[in-house]
PDB file of C-alpha atoms in Angstrom:
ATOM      1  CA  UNK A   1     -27.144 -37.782  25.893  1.00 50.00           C
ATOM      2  CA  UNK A   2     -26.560 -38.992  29.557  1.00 52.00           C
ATOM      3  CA  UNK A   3     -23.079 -36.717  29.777  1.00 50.00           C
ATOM      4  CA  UNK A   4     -25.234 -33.119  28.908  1.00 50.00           C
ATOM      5  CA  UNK A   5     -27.959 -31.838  30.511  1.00 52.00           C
ATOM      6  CA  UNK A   6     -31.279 -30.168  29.434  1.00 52.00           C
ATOM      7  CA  UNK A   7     -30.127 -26.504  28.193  1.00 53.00           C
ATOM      8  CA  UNK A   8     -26.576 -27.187  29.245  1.00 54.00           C
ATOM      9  CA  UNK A   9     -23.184 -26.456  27.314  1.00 53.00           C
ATOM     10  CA  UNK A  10     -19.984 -28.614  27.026  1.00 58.00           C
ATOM     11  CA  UNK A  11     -17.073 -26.434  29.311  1.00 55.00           C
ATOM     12  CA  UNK A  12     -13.788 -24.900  26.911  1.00 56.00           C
ATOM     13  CA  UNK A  13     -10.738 -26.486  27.559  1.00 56.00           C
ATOM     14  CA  UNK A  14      -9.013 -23.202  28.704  1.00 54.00           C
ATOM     15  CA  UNK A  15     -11.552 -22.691  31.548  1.00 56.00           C
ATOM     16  CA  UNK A  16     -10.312 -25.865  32.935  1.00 57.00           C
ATOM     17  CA  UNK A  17      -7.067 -23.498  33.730  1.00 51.00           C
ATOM     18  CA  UNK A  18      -7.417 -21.110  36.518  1.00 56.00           C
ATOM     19  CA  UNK A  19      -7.929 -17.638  35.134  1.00 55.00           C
ATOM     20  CA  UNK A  20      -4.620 -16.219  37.087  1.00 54.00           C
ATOM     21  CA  UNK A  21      -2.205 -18.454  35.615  1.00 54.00           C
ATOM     22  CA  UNK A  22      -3.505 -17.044  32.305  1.00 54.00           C
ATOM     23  CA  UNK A  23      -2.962 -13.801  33.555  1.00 58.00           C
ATOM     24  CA  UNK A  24       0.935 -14.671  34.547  1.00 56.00           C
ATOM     25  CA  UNK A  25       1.396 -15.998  31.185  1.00 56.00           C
ATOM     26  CA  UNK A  26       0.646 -12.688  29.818  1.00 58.00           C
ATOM     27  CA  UNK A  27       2.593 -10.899  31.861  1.00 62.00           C
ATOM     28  CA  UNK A  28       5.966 -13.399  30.970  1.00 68.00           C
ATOM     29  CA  UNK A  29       5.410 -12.254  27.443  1.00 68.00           C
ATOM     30  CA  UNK A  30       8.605 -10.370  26.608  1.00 74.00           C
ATOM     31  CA  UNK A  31       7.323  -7.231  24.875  1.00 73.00           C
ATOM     32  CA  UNK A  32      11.281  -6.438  23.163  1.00 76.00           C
ATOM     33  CA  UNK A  33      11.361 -10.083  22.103  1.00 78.00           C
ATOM     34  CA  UNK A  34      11.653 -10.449  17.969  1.00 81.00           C
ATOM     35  CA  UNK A  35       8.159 -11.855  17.785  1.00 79.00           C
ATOM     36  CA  UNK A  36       6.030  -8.776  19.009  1.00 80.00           C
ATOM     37  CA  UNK A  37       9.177  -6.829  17.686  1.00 81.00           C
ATOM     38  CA  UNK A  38       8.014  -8.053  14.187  1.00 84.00           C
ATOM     39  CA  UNK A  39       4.268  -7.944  15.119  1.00 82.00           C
ATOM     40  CA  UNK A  40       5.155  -4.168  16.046  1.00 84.00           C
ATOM     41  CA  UNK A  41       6.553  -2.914  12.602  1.00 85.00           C
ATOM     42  CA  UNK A  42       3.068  -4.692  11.208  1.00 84.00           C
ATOM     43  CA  UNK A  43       0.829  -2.488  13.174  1.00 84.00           C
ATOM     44  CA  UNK A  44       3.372   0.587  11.812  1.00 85.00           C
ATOM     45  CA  UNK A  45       3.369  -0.488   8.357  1.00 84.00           C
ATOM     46  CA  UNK A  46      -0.683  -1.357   8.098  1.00 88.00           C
ATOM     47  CA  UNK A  47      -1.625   1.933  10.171  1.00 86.00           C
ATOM     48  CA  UNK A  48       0.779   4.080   7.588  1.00 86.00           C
ATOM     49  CA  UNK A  49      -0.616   2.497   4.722  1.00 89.00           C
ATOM     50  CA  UNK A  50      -4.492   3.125   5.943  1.00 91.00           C
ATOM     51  CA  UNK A  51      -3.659   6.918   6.509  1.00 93.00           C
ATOM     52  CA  UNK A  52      -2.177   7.267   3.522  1.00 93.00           C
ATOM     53  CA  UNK A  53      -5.111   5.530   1.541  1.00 94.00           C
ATOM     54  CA  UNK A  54      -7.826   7.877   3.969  1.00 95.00           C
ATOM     55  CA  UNK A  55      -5.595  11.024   2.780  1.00 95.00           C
ATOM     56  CA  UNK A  56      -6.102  10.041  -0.611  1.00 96.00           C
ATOM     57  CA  UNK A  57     -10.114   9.268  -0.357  1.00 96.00           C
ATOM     58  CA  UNK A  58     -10.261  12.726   0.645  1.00 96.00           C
ATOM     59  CA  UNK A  59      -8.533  14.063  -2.161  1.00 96.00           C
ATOM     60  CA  UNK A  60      -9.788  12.120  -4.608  1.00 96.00           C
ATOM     61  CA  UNK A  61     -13.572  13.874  -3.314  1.00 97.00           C
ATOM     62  CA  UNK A  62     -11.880  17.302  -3.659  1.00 97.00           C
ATOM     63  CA  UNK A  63     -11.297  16.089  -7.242  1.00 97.00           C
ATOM     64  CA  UNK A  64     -14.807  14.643  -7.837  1.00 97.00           C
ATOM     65  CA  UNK A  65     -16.329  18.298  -6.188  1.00 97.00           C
ATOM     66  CA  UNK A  66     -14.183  20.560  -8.311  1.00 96.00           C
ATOM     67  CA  UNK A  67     -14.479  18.502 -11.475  1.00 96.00           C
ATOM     68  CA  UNK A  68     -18.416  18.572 -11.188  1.00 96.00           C
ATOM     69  CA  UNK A  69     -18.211  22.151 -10.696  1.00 96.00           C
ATOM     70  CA  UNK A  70     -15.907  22.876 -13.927  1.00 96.00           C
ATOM     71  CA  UNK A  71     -18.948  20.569 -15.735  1.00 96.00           C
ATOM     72  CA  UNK A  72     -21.415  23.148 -14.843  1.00 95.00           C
ATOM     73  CA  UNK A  73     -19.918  25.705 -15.564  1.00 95.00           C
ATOM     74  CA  UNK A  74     -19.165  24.590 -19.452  1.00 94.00           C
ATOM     75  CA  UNK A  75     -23.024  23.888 -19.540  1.00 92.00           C
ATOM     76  CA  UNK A  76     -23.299  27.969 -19.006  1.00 90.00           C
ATOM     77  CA  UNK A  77     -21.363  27.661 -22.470  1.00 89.00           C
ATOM     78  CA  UNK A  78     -24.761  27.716 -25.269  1.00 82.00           C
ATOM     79  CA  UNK A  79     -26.180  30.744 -22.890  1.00 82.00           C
ATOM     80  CA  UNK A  80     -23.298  32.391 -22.526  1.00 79.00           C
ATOM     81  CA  UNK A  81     -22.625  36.210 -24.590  1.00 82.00           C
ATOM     82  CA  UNK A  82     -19.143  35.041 -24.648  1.00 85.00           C
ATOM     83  CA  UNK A  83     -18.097  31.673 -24.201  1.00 84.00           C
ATOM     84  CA  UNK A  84     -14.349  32.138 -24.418  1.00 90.00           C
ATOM     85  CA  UNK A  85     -14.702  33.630 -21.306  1.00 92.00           C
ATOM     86  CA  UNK A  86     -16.042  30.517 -19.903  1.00 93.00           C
ATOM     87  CA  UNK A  87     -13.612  28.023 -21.063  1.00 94.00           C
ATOM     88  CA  UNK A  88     -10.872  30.028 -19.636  1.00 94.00           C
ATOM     89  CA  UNK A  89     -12.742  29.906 -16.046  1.00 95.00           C
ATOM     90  CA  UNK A  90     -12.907  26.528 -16.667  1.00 95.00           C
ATOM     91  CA  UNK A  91      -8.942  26.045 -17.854  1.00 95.00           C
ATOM     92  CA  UNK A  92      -8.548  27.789 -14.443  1.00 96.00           C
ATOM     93  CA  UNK A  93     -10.428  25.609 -12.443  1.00 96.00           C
ATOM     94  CA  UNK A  94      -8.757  22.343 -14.316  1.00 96.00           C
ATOM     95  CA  UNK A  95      -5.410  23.847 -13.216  1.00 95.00           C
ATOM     96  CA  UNK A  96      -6.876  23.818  -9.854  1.00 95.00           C
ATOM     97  CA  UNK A  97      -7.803  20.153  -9.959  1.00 96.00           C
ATOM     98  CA  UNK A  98      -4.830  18.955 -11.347  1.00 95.00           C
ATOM     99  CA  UNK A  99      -2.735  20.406  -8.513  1.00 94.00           C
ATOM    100  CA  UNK A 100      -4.859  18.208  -6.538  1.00 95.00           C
ATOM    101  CA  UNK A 101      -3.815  15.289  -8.847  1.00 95.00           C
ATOM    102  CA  UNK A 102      -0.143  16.436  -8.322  1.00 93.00           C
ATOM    103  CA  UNK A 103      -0.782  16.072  -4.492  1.00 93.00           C
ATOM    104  CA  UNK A 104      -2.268  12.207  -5.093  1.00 94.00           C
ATOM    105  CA  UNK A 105       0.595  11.358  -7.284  1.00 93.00           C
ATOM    106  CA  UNK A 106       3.463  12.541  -4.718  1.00 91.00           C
ATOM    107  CA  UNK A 107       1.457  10.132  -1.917  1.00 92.00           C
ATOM    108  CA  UNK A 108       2.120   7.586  -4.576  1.00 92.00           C
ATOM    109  CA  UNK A 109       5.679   7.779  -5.050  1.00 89.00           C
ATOM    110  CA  UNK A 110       7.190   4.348  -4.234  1.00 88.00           C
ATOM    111  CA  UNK A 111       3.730   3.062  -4.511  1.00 89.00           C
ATOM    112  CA  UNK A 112       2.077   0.263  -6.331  1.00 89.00           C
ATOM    113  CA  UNK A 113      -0.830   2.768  -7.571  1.00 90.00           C
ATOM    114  CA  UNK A 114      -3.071  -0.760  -8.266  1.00 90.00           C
ATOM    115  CA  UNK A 115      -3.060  -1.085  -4.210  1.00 91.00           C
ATOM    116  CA  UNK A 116      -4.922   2.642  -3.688  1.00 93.00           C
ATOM    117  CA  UNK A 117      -6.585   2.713  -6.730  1.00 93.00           C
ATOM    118  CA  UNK A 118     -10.413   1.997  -5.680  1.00 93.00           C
ATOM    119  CA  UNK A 119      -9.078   5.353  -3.663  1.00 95.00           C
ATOM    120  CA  UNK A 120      -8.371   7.438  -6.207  1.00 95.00           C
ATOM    121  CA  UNK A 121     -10.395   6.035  -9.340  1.00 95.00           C
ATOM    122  CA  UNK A 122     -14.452   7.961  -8.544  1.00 95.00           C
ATOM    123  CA  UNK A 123     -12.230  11.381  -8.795  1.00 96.00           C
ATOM    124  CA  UNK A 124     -10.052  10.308 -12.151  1.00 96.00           C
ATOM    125  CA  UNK A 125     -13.515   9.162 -13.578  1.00 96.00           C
ATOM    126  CA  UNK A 126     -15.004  13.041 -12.836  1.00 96.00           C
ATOM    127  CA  UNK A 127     -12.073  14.627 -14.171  1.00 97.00           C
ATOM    128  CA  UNK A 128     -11.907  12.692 -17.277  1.00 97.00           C
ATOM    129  CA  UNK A 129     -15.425  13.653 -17.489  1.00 96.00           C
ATOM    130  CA  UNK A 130     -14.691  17.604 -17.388  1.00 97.00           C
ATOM    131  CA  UNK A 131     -11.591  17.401 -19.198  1.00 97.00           C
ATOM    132  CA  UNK A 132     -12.971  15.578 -22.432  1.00 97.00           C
ATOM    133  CA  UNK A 133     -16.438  17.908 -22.324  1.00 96.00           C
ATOM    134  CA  UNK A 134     -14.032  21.188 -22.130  1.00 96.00           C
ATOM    135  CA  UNK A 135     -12.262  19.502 -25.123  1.00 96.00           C
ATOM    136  CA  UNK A 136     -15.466  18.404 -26.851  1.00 96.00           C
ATOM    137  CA  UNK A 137     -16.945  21.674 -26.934  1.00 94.00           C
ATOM    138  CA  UNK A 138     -13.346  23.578 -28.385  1.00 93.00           C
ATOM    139  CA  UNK A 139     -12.594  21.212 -30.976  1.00 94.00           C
ATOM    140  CA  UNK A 140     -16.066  18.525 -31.498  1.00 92.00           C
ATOM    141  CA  UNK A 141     -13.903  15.224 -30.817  1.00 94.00           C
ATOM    142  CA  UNK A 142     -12.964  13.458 -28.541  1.00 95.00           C
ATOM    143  CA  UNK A 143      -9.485  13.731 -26.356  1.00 95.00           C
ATOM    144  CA  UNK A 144      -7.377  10.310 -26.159  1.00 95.00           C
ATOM    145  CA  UNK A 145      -6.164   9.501 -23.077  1.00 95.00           C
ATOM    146  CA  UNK A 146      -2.596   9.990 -24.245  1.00 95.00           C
ATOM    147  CA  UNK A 147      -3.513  13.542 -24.293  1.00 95.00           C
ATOM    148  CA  UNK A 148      -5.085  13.603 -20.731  1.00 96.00           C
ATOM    149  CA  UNK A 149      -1.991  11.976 -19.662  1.00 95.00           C
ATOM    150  CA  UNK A 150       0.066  14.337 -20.798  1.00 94.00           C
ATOM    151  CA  UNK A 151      -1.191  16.909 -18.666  1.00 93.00           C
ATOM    152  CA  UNK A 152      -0.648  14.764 -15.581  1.00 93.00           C
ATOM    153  CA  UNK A 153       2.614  15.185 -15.486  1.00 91.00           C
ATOM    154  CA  UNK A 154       4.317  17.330 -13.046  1.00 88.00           C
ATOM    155  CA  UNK A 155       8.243  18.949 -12.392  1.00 82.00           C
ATOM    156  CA  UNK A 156       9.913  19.941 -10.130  1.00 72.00           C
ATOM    157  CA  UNK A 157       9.441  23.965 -10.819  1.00 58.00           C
ATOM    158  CA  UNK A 158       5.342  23.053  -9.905  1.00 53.00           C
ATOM    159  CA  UNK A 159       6.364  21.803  -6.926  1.00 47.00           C
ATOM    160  CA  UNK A 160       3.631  23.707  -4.188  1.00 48.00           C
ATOM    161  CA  UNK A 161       3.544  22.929  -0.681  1.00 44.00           C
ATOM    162  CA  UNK A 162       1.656  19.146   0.020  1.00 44.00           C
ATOM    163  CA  UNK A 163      -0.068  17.780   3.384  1.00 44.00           C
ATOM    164  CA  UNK A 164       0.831  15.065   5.335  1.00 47.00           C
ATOM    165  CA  UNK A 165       4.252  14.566   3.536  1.00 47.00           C
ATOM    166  CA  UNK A 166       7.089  13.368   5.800  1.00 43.00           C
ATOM    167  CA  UNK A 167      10.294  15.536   5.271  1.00 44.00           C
ATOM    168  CA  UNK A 168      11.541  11.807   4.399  1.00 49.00           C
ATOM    169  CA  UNK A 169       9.753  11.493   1.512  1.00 47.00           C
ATOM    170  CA  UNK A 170      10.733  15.334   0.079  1.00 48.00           C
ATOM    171  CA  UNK A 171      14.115  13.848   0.151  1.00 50.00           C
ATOM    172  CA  UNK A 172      13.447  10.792  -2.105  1.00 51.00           C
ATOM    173  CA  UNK A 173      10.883  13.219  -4.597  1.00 51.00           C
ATOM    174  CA  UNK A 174      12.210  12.715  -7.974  1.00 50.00           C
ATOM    175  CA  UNK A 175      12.372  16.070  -9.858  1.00 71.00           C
ATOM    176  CA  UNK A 176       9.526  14.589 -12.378  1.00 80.00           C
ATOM    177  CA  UNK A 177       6.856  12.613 -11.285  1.00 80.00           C
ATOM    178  CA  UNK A 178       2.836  11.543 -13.262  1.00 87.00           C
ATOM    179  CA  UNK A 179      -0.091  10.217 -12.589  1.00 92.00           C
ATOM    180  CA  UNK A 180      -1.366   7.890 -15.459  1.00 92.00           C
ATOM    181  CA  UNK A 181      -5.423   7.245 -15.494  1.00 95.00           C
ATOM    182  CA  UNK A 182      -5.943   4.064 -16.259  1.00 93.00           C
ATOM    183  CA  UNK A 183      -7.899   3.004 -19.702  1.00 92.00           C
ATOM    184  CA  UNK A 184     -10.718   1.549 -17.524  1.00 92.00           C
ATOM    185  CA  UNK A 185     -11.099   5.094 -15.562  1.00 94.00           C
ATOM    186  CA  UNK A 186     -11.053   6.668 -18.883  1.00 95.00           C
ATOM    187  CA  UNK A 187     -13.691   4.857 -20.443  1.00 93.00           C
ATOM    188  CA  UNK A 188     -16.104   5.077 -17.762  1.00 94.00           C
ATOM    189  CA  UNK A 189     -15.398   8.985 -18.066  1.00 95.00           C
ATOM    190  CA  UNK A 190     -16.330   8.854 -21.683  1.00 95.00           C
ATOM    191  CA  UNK A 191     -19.056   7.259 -20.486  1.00 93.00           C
ATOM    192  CA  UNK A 192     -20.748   9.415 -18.362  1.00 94.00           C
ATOM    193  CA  UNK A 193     -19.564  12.440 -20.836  1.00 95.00           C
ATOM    194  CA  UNK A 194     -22.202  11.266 -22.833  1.00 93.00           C
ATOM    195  CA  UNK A 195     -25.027  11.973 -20.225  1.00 91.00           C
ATOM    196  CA  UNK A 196     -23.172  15.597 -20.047  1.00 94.00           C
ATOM    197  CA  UNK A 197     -24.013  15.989 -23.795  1.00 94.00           C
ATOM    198  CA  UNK A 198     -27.413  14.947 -23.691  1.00 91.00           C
ATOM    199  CA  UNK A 199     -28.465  17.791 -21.445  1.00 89.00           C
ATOM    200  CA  UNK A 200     -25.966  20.063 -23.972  1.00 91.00           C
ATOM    201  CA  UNK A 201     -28.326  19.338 -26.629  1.00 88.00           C
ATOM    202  CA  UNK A 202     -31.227  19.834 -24.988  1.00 83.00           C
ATOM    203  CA  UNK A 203     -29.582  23.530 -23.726  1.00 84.00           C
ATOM    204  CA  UNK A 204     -28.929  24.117 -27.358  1.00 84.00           C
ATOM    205  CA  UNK A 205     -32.254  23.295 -28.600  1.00 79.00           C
ATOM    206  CA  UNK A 206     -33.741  26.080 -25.872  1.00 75.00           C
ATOM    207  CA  UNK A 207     -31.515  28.633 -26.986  1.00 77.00           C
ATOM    208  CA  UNK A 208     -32.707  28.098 -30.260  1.00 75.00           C
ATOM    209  CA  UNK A 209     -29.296  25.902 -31.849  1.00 78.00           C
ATOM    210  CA  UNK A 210     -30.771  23.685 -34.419  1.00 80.00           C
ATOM    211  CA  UNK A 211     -27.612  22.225 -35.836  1.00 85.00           C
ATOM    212  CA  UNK A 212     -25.822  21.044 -31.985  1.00 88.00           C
ATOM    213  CA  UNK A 213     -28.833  18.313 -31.900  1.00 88.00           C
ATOM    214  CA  UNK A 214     -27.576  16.319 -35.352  1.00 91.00           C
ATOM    215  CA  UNK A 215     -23.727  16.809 -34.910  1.00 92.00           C
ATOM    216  CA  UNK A 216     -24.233  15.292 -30.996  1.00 92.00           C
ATOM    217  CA  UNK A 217     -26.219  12.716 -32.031  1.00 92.00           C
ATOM    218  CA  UNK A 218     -23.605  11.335 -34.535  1.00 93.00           C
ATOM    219  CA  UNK A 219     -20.697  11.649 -32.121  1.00 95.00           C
ATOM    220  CA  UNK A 220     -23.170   9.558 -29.446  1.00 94.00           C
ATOM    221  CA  UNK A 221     -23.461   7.153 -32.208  1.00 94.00           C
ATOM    222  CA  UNK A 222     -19.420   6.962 -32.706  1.00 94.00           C
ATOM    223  CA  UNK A 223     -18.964   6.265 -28.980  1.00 94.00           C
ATOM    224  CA  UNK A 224     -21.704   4.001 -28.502  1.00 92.00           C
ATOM    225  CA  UNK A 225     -20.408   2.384 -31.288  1.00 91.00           C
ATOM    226  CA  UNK A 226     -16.756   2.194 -30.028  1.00 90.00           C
ATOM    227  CA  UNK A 227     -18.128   0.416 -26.382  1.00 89.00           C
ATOM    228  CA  UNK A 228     -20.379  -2.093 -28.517  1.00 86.00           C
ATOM    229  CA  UNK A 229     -17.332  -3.299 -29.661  1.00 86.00           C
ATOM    230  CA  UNK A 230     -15.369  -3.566 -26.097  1.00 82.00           C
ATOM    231  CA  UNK A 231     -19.363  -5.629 -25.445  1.00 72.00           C
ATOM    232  CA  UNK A 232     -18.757  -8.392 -22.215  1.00 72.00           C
ATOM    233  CA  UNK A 233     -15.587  -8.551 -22.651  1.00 73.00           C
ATOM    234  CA  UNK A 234     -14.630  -5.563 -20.805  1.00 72.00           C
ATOM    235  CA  UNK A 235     -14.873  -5.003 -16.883  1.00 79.00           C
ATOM    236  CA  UNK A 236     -17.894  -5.269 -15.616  1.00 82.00           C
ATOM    237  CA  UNK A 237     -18.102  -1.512 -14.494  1.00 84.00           C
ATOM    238  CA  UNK A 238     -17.697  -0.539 -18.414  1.00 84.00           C
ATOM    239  CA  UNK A 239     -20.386  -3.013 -19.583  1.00 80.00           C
ATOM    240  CA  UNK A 240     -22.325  -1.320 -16.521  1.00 82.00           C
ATOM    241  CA  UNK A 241     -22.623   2.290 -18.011  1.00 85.00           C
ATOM    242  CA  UNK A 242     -23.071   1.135 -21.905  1.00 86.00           C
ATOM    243  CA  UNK A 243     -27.151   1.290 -20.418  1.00 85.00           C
ATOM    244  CA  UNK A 244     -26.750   4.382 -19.900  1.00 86.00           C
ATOM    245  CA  UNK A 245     -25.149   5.439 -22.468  1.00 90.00           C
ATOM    246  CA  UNK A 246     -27.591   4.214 -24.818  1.00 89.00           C
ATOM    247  CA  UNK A 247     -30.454   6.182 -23.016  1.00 88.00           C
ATOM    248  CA  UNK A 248     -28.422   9.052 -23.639  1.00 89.00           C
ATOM    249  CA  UNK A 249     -28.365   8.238 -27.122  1.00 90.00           C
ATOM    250  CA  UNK A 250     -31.540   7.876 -27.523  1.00 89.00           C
ATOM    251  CA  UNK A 251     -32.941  10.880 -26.131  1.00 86.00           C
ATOM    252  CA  UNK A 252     -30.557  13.029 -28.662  1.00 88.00           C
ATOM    253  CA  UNK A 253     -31.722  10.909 -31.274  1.00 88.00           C
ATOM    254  CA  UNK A 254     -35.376  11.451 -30.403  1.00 85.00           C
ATOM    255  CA  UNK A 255     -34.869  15.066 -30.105  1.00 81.00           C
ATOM    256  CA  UNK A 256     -33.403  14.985 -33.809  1.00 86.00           C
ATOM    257  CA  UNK A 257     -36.719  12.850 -34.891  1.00 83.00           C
ATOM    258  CA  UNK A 258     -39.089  16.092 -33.334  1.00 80.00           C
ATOM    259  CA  UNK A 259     -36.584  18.456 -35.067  1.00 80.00           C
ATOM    260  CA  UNK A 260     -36.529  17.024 -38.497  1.00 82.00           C
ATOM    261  CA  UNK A 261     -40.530  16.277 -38.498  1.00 80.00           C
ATOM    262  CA  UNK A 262     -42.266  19.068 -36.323  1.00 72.00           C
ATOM    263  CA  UNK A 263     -39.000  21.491 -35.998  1.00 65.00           C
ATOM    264  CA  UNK A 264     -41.322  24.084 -38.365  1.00 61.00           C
ATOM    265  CA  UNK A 265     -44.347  23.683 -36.477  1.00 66.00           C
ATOM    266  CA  UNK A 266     -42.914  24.376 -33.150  1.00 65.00           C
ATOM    267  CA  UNK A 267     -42.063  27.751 -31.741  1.00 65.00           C
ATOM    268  CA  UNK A 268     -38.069  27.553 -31.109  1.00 62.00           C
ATOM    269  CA  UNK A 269     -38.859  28.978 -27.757  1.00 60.00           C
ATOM    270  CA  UNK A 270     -41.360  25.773 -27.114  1.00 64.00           C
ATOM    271  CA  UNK A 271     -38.670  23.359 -28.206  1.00 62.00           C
ATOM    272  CA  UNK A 272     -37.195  23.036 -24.898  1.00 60.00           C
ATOM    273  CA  UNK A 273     -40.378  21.912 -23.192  1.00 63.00           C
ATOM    274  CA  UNK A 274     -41.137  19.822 -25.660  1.00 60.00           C
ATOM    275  CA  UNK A 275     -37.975  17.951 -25.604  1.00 59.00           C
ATOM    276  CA  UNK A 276     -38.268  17.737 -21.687  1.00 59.00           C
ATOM    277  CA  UNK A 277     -41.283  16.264 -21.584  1.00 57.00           C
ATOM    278  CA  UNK A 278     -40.171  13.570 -23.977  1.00 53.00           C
ATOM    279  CA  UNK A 279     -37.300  12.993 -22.226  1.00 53.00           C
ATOM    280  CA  UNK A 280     -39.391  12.246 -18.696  1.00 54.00           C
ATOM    281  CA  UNK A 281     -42.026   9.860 -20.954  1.00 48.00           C
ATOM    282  CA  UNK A 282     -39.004   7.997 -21.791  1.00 46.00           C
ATOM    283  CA  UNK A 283     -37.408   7.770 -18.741  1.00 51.00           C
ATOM    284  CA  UNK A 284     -40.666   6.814 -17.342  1.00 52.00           C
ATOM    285  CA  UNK A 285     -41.581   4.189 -19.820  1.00 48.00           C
ATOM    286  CA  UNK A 286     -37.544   2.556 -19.722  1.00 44.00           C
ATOM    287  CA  UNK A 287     -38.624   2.380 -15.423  1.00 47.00           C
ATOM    288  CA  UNK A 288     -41.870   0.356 -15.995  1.00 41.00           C
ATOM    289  CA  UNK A 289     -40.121  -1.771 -18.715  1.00 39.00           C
TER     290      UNK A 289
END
């Protein structure tokens, strides 16, 4: 107690030494020796591998905007006078995203994808999520993700002009090149395609489709059915959205209930309200529980 005083600090060791000697022994440091010559090539590498992992945040968002835009239009699909018309708009805008894929995947050539993936995994999730509700509504199943895959595969004869791509790298492009999702993107896609159907039976129902309800409801079942099985065993993010998915569930399911018991009472243009108002009591009774 006797060495410090009242509100006092103990001095550094390095303030003991004058601050201009410091200030020569920075200036001795040899900036071409190999030391900063290796410390050099880390800034390089660590400042190329950041700007490569900004370019592809921003095209994964380009994916995510376009994707969500492809999902609304395919819910014009049930109002629609012709909905052939509409899945071709939306085969065009799919093209449209998956040249954006094709850019992500040519940023990953010679890259461990695992190292950019929280980059480029909220945009794989949203295309997933248009690609299987376009194929949901041609054929009522679901795709595999074999078959997205497949489609994520580009040649050389697609080859378009890319951003930020060093005439280095056009060099070393191999003349085929893919992008695989991932099965943990693809099931959260599935995932939130089920909150996409959900508000496709509830268009239905308005436009006066009795039969969409049931044949939803027992695909929702299927898939809910499928992730019960994957449980806590899967990544957290999958065990995440099966909460969700079972709220989607149940509001189809609860829409089938008021179809099969007061479908003949109720006016099929009053079927839409009525299912909307159940769906916000149950939302609101699932936030006080």
């Amino acid at each position: 107690m006797n060495n410090y005083r009242s509100g006092g600090f103990r001095k550094r060791k390095h303030d003991n030494f004058p601050h201009g000697q410091r200030r020569e022994e920075k200036e001795n440091v040899n900036p071409s020796s190999a030391l900063m010559t290796s410390f050099k090539s880390f800034q390089l590498e660590l400042d190329t591998r950041h700007d490569k992992y900004e370019r592809l945040v921003k095209l994964s968002r380009d994916i995510t905007i376009e994707s969500k835009r492809t999902i609304f239009l395919l819910h014009r699909f049930t109002s629609a006078p012709n909905g052939e018309e509409i899945l071709n708009e939306s085969e065009v805008k799919l093209d449209a995203v998956r040249r954006k894929i094709k850019q992500v995947a040519q940023e990953l050539i010679g890259e461990d994808m695992y190292q950019f993936h929280r980059a480029i995994s909220p945009g794989l999730q949203e295309y997933v999520e248009a690609v299987s509700f376009q194929y949901f509504i041609r054929t009522r199943s679901l795709i595999s993700v074999e078959e997205i895959n497949k489609q994520l595969i580009f040649t050389a004869e697609d080859r378009e002009e890319t951003t930020n791509m060093t005439s280095n790298s056009h060099d070393k492009q191999p003349h085929t090149w893919s992008l695989k999702v991932t099965p943990v993107d693809y099931l959260l896609g599935v995932a939130d395609l089920t909150g996409e159907l959900m508000r496709l039976c509830i268009s239905s129902v308005g436009n006066g489709d009795i039969d969409t309800p049931f044949e939803l409801s027992q695909f929702l079942r299927q898939i809910y059915d499928g992730f019960t099985f994957i449980g806590n065993t899967g990544p957290y993010e999958v065990s995440k959205k099966l909460y969700t998915l079972k709220q989607s569930l149940a509001k189809v399911e609860n829409a089938c209930y008021t179809l099969k018991v007061r479908g003949s009472e109720i006016p099929k243009h009053m079927l839409a309200d009525v299912f909307s108002t159940k769906t916000e009591l149950i939302d609101q009774e699932e936030g006080l529980s």
